[in-house]
Every structure is written in C-alpha cells, then in structure tokens.
Coordinates of C-alpha atoms and ligand atoms in Angstrom, one line a residue:
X24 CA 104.0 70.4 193.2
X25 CA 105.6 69.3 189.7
X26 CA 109.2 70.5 191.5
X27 CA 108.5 67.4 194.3
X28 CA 107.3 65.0 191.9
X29 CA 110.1 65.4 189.4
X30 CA 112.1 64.5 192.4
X31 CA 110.9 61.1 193.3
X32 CA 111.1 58.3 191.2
X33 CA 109.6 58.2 187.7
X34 CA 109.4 57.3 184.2
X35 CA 110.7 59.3 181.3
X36 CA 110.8 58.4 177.8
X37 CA 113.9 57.8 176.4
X38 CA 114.2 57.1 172.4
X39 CA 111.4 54.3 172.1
X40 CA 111.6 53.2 175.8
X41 CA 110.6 54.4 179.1
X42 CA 113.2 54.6 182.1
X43 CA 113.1 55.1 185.3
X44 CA 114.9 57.9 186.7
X45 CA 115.6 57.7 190.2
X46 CA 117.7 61.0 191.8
X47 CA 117.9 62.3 188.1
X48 CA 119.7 59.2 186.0
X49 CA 118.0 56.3 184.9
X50 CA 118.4 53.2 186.9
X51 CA 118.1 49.7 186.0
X52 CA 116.8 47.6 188.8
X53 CA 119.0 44.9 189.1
X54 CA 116.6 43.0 191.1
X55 CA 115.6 39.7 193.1
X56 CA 112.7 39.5 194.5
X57 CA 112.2 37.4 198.2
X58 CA 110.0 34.6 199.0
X59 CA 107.0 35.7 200.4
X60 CA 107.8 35.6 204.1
X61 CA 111.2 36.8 204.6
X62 CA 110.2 40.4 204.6
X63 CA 107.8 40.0 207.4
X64 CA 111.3 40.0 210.1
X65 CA 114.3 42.7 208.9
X66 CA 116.5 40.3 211.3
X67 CA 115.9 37.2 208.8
X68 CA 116.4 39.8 206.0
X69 CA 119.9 40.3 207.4
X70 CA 121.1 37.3 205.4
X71 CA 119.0 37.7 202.9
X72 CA 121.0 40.5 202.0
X73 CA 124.0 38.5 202.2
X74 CA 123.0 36.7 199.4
X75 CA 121.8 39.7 197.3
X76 CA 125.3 41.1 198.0
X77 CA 126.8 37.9 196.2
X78 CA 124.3 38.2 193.4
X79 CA 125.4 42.2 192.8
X80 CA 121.6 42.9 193.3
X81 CA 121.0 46.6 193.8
X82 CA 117.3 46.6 194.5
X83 CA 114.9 44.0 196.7
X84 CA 111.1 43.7 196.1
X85 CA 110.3 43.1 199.4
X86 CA 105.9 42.6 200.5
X87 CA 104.6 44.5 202.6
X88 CA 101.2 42.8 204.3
X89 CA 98.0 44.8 204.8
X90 CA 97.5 42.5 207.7
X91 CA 101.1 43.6 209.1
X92 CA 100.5 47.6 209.0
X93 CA 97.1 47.3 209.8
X94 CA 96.6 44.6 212.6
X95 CA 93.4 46.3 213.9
X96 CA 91.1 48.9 211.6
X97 CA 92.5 51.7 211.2
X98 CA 95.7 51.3 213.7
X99 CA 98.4 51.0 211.9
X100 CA 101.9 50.2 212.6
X101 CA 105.1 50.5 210.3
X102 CA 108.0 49.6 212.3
X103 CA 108.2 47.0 209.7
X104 CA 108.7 49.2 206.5
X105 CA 111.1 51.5 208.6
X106 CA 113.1 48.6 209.3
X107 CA 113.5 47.5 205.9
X108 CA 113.6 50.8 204.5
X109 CA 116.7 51.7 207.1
X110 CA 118.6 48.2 206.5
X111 CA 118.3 48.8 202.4
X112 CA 120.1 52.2 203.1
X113 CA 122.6 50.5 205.3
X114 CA 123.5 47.9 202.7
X115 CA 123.2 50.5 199.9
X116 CA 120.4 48.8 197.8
X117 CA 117.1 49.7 196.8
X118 CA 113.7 48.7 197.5
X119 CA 110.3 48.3 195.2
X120 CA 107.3 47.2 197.6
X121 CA 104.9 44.5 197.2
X122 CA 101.4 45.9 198.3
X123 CA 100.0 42.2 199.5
X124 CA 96.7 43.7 200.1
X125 CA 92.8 41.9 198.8
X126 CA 95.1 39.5 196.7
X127 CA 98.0 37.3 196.6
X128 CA 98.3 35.0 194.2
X129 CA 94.3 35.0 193.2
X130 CA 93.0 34.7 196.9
X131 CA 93.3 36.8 200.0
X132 CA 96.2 35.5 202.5
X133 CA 97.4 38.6 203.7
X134 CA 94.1 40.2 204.4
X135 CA 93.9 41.6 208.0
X136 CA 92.2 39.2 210.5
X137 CA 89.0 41.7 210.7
X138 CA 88.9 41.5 207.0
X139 CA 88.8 37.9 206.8
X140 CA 86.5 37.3 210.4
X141 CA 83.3 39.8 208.8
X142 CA 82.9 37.8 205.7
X143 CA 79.3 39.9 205.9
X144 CA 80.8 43.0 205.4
X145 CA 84.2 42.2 203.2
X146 CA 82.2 39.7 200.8
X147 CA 83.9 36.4 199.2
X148 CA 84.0 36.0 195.7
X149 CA 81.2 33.3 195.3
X150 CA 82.9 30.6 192.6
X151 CA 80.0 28.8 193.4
X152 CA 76.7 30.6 193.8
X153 CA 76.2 31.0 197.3
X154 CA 79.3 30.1 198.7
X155 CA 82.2 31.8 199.7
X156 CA 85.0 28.8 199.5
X157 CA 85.2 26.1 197.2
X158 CA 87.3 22.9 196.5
X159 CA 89.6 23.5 193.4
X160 CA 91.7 20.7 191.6
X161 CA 95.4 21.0 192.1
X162 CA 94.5 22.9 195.4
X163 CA 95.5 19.5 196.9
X164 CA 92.7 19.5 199.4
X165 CA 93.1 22.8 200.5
X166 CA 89.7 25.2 200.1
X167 CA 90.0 28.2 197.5
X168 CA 88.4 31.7 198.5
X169 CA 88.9 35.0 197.4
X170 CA 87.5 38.6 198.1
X171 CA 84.9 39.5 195.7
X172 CA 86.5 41.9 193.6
X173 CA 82.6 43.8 193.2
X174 CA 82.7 44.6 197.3
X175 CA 83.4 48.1 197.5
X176 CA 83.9 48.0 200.6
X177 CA 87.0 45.8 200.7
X178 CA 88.0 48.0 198.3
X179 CA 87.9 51.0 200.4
X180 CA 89.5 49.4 203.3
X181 CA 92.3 48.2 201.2
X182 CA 92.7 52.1 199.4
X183 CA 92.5 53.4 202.9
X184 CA 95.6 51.1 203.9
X185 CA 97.7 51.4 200.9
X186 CA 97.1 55.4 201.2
X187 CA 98.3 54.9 204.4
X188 CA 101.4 53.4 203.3
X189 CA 102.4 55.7 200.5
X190 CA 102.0 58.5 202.9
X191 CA 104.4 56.8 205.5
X192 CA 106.7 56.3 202.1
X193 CA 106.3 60.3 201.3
X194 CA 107.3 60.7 204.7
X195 CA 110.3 58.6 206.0
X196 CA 111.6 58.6 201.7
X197 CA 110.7 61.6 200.2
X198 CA 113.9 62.8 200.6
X199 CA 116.0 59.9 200.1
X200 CA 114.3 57.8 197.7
X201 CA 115.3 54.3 198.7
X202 CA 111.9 52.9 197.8
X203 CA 111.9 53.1 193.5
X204 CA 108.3 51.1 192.5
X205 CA 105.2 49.6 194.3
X206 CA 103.3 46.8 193.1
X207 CA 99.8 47.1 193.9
X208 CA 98.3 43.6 195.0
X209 CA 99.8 40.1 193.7
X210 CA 98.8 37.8 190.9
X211 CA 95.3 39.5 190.9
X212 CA 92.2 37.7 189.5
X213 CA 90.1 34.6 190.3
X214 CA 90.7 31.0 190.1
X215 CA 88.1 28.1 189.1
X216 CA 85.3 30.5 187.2
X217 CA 86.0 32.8 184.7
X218 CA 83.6 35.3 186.6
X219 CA 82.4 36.0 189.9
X220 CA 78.8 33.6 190.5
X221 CA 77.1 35.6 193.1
X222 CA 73.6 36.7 192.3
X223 CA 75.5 40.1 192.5
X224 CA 77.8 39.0 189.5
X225 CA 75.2 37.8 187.4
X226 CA 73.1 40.6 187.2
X227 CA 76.2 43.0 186.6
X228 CA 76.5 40.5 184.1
X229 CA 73.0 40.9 182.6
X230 CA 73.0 44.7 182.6
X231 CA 74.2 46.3 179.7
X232 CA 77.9 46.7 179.7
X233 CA 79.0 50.7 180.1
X234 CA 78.5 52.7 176.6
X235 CA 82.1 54.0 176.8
X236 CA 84.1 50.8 178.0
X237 CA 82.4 49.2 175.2
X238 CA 83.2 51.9 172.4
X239 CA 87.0 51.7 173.8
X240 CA 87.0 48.0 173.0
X241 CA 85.6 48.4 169.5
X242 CA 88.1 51.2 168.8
X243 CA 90.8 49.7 170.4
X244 CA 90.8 46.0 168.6
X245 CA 94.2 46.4 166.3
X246 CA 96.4 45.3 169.5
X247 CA 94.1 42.7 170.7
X248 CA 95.1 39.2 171.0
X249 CA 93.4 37.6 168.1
X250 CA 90.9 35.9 170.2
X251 CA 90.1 38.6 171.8
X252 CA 89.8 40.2 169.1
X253 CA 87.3 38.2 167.1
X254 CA 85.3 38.1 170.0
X255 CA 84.7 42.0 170.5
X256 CA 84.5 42.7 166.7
X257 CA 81.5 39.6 166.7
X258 CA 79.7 41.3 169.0
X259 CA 77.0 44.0 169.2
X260 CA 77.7 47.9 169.6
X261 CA 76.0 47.8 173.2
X262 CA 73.8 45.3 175.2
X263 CA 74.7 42.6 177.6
X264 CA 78.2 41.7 178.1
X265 CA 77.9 38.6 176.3
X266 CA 76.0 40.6 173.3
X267 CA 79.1 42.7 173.2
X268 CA 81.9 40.3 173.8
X269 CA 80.2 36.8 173.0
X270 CA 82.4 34.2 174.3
X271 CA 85.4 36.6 175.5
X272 CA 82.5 38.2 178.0
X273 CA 83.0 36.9 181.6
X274 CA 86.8 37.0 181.3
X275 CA 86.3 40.7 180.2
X276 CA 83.6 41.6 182.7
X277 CA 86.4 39.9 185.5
X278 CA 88.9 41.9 183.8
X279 CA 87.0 44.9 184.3
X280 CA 86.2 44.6 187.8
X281 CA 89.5 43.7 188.8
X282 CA 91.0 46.3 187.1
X283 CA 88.9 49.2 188.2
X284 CA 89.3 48.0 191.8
X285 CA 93.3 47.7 191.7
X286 CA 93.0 51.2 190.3
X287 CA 91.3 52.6 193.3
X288 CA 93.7 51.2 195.3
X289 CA 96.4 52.6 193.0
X290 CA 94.9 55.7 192.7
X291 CA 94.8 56.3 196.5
X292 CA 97.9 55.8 197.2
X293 CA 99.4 57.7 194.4
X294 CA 97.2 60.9 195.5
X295 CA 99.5 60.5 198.5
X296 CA 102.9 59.7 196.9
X297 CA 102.6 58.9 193.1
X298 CA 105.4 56.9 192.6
X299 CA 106.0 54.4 189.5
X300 CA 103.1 51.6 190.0
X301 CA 103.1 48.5 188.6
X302 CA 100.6 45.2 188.9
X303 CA 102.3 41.5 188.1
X304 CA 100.7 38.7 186.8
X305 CA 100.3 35.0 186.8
X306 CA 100.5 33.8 182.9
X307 CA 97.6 32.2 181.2
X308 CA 99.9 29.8 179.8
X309 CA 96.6 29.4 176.7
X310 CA 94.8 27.5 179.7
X311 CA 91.0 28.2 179.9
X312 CA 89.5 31.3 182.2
X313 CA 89.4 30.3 185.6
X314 CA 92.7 27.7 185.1
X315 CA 94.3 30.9 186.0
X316 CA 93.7 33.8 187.8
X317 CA 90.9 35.5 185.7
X318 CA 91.0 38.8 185.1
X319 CA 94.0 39.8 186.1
X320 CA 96.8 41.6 183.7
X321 CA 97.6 38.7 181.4
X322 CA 98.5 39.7 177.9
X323 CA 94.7 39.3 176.3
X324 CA 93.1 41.3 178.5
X325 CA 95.5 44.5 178.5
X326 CA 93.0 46.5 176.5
X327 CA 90.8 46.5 179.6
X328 CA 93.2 47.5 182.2
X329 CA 94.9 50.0 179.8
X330 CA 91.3 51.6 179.8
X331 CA 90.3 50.9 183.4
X332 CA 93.7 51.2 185.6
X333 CA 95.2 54.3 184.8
X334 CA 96.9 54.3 188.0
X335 CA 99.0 52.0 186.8
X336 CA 102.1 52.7 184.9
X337 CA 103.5 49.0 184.6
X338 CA 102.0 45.4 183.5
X339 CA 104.7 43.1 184.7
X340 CA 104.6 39.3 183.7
X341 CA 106.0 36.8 186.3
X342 CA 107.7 34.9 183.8
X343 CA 108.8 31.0 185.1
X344 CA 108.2 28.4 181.6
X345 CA 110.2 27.9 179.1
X346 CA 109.1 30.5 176.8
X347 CA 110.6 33.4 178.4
X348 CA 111.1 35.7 175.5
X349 CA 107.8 34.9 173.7
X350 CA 106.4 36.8 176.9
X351 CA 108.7 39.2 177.0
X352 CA 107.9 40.6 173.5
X353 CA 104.0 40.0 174.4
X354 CA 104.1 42.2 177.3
X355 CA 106.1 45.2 175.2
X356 CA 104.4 45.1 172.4
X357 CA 102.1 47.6 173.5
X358 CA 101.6 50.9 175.3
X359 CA 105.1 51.4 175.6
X360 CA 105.1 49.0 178.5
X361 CA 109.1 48.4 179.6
X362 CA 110.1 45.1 180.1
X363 CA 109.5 44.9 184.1
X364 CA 109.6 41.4 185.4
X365 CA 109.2 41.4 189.3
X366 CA 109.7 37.3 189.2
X367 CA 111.0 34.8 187.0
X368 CA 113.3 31.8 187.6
X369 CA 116.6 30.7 189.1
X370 CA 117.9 28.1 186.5
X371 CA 121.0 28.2 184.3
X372 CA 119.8 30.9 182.1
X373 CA 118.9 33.4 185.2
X374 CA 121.7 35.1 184.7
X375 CA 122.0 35.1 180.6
X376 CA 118.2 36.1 180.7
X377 CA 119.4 39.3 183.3
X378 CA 121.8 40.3 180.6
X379 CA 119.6 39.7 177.5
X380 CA 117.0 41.6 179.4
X381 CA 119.1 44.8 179.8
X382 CA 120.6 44.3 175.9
X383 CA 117.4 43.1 174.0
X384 CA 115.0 44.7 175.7
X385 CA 116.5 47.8 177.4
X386 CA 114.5 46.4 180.6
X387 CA 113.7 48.3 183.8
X388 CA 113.8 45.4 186.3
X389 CA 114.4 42.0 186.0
X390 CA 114.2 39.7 189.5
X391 CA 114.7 36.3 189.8
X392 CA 112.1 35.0 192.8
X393 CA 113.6 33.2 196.3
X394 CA 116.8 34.4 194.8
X395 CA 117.9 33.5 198.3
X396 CA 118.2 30.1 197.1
X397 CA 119.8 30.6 193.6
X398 CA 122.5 27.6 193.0
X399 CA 120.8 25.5 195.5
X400 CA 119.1 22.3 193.9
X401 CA 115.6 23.1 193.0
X402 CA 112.6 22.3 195.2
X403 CA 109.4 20.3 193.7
X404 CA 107.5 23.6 193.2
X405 CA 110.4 25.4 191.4
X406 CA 111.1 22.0 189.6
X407 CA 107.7 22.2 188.1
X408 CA 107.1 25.9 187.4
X409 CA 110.6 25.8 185.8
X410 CA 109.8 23.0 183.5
X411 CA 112.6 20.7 183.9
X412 CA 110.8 17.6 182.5
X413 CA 111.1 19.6 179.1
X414 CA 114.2 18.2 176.9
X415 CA 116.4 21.7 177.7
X416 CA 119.0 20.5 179.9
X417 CA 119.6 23.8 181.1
X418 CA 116.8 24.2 182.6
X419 CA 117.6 21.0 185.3
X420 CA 120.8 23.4 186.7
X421 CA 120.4 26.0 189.0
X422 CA 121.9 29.2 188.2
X423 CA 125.9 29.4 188.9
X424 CA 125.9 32.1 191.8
X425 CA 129.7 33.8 191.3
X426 CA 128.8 34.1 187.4
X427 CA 124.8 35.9 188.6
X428 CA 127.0 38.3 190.6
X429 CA 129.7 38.5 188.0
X430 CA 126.7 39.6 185.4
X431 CA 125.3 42.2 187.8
X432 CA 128.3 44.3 189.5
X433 CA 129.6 44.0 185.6
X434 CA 126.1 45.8 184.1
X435 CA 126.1 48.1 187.2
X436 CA 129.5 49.4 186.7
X437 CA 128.6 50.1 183.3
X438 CA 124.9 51.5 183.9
X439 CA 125.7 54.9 182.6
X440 CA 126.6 53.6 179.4
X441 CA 124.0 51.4 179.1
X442 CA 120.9 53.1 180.0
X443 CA 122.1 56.4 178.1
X444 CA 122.0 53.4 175.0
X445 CA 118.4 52.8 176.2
X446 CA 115.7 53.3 174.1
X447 CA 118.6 53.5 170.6
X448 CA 120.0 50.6 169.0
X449 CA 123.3 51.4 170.2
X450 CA 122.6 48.7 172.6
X451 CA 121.9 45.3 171.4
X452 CA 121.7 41.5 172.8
X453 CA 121.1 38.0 171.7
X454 CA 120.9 34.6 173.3
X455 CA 121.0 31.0 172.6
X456 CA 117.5 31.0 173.6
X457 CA 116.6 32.9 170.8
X458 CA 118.9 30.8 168.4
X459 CA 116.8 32.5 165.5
X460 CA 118.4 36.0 166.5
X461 CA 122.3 35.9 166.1
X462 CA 123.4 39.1 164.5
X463 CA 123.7 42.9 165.9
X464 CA 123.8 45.7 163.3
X465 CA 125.4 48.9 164.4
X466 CA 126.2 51.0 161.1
X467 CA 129.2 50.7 159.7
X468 CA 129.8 47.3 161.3
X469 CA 127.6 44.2 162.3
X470 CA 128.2 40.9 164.8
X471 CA 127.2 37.2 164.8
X472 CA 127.3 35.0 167.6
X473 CA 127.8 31.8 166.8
X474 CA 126.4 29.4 169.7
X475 CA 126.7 25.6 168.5
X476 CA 129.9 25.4 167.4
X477 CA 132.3 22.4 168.7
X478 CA 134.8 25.1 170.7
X479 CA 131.4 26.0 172.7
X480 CA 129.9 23.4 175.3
X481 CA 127.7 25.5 177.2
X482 CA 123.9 26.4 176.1
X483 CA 123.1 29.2 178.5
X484 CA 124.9 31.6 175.7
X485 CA 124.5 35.0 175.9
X486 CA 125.8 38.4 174.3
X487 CA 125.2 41.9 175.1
X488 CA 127.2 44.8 172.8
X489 CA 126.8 48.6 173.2
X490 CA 128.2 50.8 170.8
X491 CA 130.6 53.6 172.3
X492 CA 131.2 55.4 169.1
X493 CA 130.9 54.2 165.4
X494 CA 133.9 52.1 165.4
X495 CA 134.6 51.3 169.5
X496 CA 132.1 48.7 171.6
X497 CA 131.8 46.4 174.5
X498 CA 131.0 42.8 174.2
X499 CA 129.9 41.9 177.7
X500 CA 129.4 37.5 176.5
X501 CA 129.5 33.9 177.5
X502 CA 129.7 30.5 176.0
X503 CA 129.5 31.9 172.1
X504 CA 132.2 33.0 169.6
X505 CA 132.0 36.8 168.2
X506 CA 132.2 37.7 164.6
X507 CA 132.3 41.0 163.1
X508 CA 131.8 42.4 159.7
X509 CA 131.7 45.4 157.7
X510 CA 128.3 46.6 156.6
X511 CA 129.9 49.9 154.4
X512 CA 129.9 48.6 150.7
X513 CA 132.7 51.2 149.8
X514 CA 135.0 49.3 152.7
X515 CA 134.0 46.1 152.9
X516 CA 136.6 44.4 154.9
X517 CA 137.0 44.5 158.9
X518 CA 139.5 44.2 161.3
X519 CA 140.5 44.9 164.8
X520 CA 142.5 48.1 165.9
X521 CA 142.8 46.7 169.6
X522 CA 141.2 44.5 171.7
X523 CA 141.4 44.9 175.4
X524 CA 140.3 43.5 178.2
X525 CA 139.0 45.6 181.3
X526 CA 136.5 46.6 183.8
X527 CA 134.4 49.8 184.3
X528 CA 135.7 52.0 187.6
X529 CA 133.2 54.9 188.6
X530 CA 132.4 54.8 185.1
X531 CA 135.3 54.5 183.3
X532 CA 137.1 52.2 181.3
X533 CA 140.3 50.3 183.1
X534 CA 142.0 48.8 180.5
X535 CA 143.7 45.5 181.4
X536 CA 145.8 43.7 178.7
X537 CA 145.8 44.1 175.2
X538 CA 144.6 41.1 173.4
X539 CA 145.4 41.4 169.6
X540 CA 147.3 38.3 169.4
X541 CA 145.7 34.3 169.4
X542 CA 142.6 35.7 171.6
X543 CA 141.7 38.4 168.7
X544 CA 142.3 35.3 165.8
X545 CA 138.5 34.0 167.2
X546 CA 136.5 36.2 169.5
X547 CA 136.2 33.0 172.4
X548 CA 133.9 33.7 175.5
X549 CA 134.4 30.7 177.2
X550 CA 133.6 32.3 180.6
X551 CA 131.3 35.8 181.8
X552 CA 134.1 38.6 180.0
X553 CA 133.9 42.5 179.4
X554 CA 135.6 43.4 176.4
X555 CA 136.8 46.1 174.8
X556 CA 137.1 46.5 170.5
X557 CA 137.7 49.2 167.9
X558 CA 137.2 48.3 164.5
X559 CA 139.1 49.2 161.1
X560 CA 136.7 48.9 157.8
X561 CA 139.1 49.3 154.4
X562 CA 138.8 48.0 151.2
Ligands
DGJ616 C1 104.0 33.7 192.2 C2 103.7 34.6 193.3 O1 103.5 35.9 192.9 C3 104.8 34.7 194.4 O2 104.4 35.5 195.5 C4 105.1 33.3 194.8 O3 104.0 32.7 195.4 C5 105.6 32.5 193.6 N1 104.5 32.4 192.6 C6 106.0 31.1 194.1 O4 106.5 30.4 193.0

C-alpha cells in the first residue's frame, strides 16, 4: 500500500517547504486555470490549449461538475474526464481537477438536477428563516441559494460522487499520473448571513459547542488573526458557541460546519485515491461575515479547518486585488501551507507575480484564471476584481502574452535547479511590488535591484536569483538594474569573473555570448533575460 501511494502524486518536505513530487521530482505547477465552462467540451478545450501552449503552461485546473458525471443518482458517466485526461497527455501537460460539487462560488450551480429538484431531501441553507432563496445586494436581481452545509445527506451524495471520481482517477491515472491535485468544492461558505438561519442552525447554535473543538481553539490562539483571537481568549472554557467565541461565534460555528463537511467529501475520495487535496477560497477582503462567503478557508478561520478538514492538505487563496503578497504571506504563515494559488489575475504583473511566486515563495502552483484571455482588454468583471480604478497603472494593462510564455518555458527549463533550491535560501526573488524588499543575501555575496531609476520605465519589475554554487548564479529579471556586493569583511570588494548569457537545454546550461564588456559595467534588464554570473570577492 505505502509502495502505490509513494507513487502518485504527493507532498514531501523539502528544507522549510513542502513540494510536490510527481513521478519522483518535485514539480512546480506552472498553471492557468480555465473559465468555468470550457472544460465541460474537450473540443473547445482544443484551443484552449493553444493558448496554454503560448503561455508555456504545463498544468490546467480544469472543473469537473457533479451534475456532468452524475446526470441521474448514482449513474455516472466520465467520458468527460477521459477526454480531458487523454488530450492533456496528448499536448504533454498536466491536469489538477476542480471538484464543482455542493458549492461553487458560495452557492450550488453545478449540483445535479435531482439535487436541486428535492429541495425536501437536499436542504437549502435558509439565510432567511424559512426560506430557501433570498434577494442579496450586488446579486443584481438574481436570487441567492445555497445547500445547507448541516444536510447530511447532500453531503453523502456529494462524497459518494467525488469517491466515484477519484476511483475513475485511480483507474484510468494510476499509472500515468497526468492528474497532480484536486480541489474539493469552489469558494465554499455562505453569502448574506454569517450563519445558517434555519431553526436547525439555531439550535446547533444554542447547544454547547463540542468539548474538544473548543479546547483546540483555546490552545491553538498564538496563530490566530488577532480578532479572532481576542474573541476565543474572551470567551468561556465551554458553553454556547457565543459563550465560547463571543462575537467571532457564527462565523466560527459556519466555519466548522463547512469544514467538517468538505472533509467528508475529501476524505471519501481520498480513501479511494489519496492524492494532494486542496480547498480555494474567496478573500474576506476585512468585509463583514456574510459580505463573503462565510465559513469558508479565508485566512481567520484556518484554525478551524486545520482542526476539522484533515483531508485537506492545501488552503489556496484566489488572489485578484491589489495586495497580492500581503496574502500570500498570510496564507503561509502557518502549517507549512505552500504557496498554492489556483486563481489570481491577468494584468501586467501576471507574469512578474508567476516568477516572484517560484523565487519568493518557493510556490507549488500559481494560475492566472480565464488565462485564455490573457493580453486581451479586460472585461467589466475582471476590470473590477483587478482594481484598475486604483492609482497603479499597471494594473489597467493586460499581461504581455510572449513575455508570460517567455517566464514559463524559461522557469521550466530550469525546474531542476530551482525546486532542488526549494525550501533553502539558495533561491531568492524580489519585485517592485514589494519595493520595501530589494536585496538577496547569499553568503559570501549579496544583490540589490534597483527598480525606480531613470534607465528603467517599466513598473512590472521583477527578479528571481538562484545560487548554483557560492560564487556562480542565475538572474532570471525584467525592468530593474542588478547590483552585487561582497558580504565577506576579509574581501570586501566584488567583481565579475564572466557574465554570459544563455538558456537551459534538458537541464543544462547553453552558454550564448559572453557579456563582460558595456553590458557587465550596469546589470540592465530592460527585457525578460536569463543570465549567467560568477563572482570574484578580494580585498
Ligand atoms: C472565482 C471563482 O472561483 C471562479 O470559478 C470564477 O467564478 C471567478 N471567481 C470569476 O472571476
């Protein structure tokens, strides 16, 4: 049993990260993830993959519906996920699944027809007591309903069907391993109430919360989000769940319920192929429960699906404002979570971000969503999530597709270097984003990366370097200038031995010209370059 499960794809811990090893190396997912329909036809996918091509993407998160492979209880059909699974070998890529099951995006879309008709037996969360719909603002007329995440027997029906899948995974992959991840659900939680309403709900709600659960919180409070925090430490050793948690309560007891029922989902299908699961979430933004999908893995409630959702090897933000790293380091900081983002923008900095993901934060996957339209003007949806009414004018230009697929096919010719660098600070990034950050210490030498200087235009800076031995590294870098030093007090001066440009060939360094002349006097990344340096320190 360990033999098989070695074999498919998993995590390892590497240094301080964890990596995931797919056919024994570690792989970074070099991702994009689709819009929400194309997977549902593998001929439309056809030029879907056209695009991913140009991008240099080597994996797709693709959904896969509940109410596709299961069109009538318990008949399933998945034609579908062969399809997708045989066209992925056939372009060489790689796939992570999307398990659209009870949720997608906070309410129930993709639930089977028979789900939706027997609202009896698969029970609507009640936002309103008594009602299974309601009117939400923003929902521009359209009604809001969910499936209550306390029916167990939704939550059966959907464990059945995702058992179902992983075991038709096991069978048509376990050899080859084209699918790498599976996300159980999408952007899981509630909208308009920060708990369920239903008579049901309330005297869940009532009850005392469970003895354990509660001593986990009170144990567990040094990682909380401070107002979580304050809110579990206020509050009684056991009772009610607002005499425990006070004001953090009904987003906790959602949290809870949410969580335990994704992990029975999880947990099925991983009895029948366990691989790497992760859930996604849509961000709190510091909006009020119920402004967002409540209960669902945002940042402040990881404590509870930590404890609850041990199924679940992954909490994966789906990152589209502005302050992109600020939720990157919030969804690491904890639990040894690896940076995992299944969706995330497609302006200007896409690509930088890509590259500043793999360098900074040694990340597993990073996506861009509806990639299939990256360096097309932006629609009014991405427009807003994107936030270009902010002052950043890079956030109004749509990602530059040759310099995407420039970034990718040059991080996945080097992805034996770099992910053997995972988890050490042998591999380091910065970007103008992160203005605060410009300097990468390596031992006996250092680099700055100067962004706002007059020879540099461009804001969608970015610089990646990975040490190959003590003197010799890589600078993969746009739109900045490169300085190095020497940090060894005994030699305190630097200079450069050679500077090359080149390319990575199955794995190996092509050297193209040698560049210690005018292009070694300033280190100038005008444009995405690869470069090679070795470094002299004297005195
Ligand atoms: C987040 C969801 O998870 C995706 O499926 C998609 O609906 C995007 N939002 C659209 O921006």
């Amino acid at each position: 049993m360990e033999k098989t499960e070695r074999k498919i794809p998993y995590l390892a811990e590497q240094g301080n990260k964890k990596v995931l090893m797919v056919n024994g190396k570690p792989f970074i997912m070099l991702a994009g993830e689709v819009h929400n329909s194309n997977s549902s036809s593998a001929a439309y996918m056809e030029q879907v993959w056209e695009k991913a091509e140009k991008l240099g993407m080597n994996t797709l998160l693709l959904p896969v519906s509940w109410e596709l492979i299961e069109p009538q209880e318990g008949v399933f059909d998945f034609s579908l996920v062969d399809g997708l699974i045989e066209q992925a070998r056939e372009k060489g890529g790689k796939l992570g699944f999307l398990w659209f099951g009870s949720w997608k995006n906070a309410q129930c879309y993709y639930a089977p027809e028979w789900v939706k008709a027997d609202t009896a037996r698969f029970r609507r969360a009640e936002v309103v007591c008594g009602q299974n719909f309601c009117q939400l603002e923003h929902f521009y007329g359209m009604p809001y309903t969910s499936l209550s995440y306390l029916c167990a027997e939704t939550r059966e029906s959907d464990a059945r069907a995702f058992a179902a899948l992983m075991a038709h995974i096991r069978d048509v992959d376990g050899e080859e391993h084209t699918v790498l991840t599976v996300q159980v659900e999408n952007e899981t939680g509630l909208m308009g109430s920060a708990r369920e309403r239903s008579k049901e709900s309330d005297a869940l709600f009532a009850a005392d919360v469970p003895e354990e659960f509660a001593a986990y919180m009170k144990a567990n409070t040094a990682t909380m989000v401070p107002e979580i925090k304050a809110a579990v430490e206020g509050g009684a050793a056991s009772g009610s769940w607002e005499e425990v948690f006070g004001n953090a309560a009904e987003e906790l007891f959602s949290a809870y319920h949410v969580a335990g029922y994704v992990n029975a989902v999880a947990k099925a299908g991983k009895e029948a192929y366990p691989l790497p699961m992760t859930v996604n979430c849509w961000l709190d933004k510091g909006g009020a429960p119920g402004s967002y999908p409540t209960g669902g893995p945002v940042s402040k409630v990881l404590e509870v699906w930590k404890y609850r959702a041990p199924a679940i090897d992954i909490f994966a933000p789906d990152i589209y404002i502005k302050e992109f790293a600020d939720i990157c380091d919030e969804m690491t900081r904890r639990y040894d979570n690896p940076l995992y983002i299944p969706e995330c923008a497609t302006h200007s900095y896409a690509g930088p971000r890509a590259v500043y993901c793999v360098g900074h934060y040694h990340a597993m996957c990073y996506a861009p969503f509806g990639f299939e339209d990256m360096g097309e003007e932006f629609s009014d949806v991405q427009a807003y999530l994107f936030g270009v009414d902010t002052e950043d004018p890079a956030l109004k230009v749509p990602q530059n597709v040759e310099e995407y697929g420039w970034y990718n096919r040059t991080m996945q010719s080097m992805m034996p270097l770099l992910t053997s660098r995972y988890g050490t600070d042998g591999l380091q990034a910065v970007c103008s984003e992160r203005k605060e950050e410009d300097t990468m210490l390596f031992g006996t030498f250092g680099f700055r990366v100067l962004t706002d200087t007059p020879m540099i235009r461009r804001k969608d800076s970015v610089c990646l370097i990975v040490r190959e031995s003590e003197d010799t590294f890589y600078i993969l870098a746009n739109a900045c200038m490169v300085a190095f030093f020497s940090q060894d007090h005994e030699k305190p001066y630097a200079e450069i031995f050679s500077y090359e440009e080149g390319e990575f060939r199955d794995g190996v360094w092509k050297a193209g010209r040698r560049l210690n002349g005018d292009e070694a006097a300033s280190l100038k990344f005008e444009k995405p370059q690869l470069r090679k340096i070795r470094l002299h320190a004297f005195e």
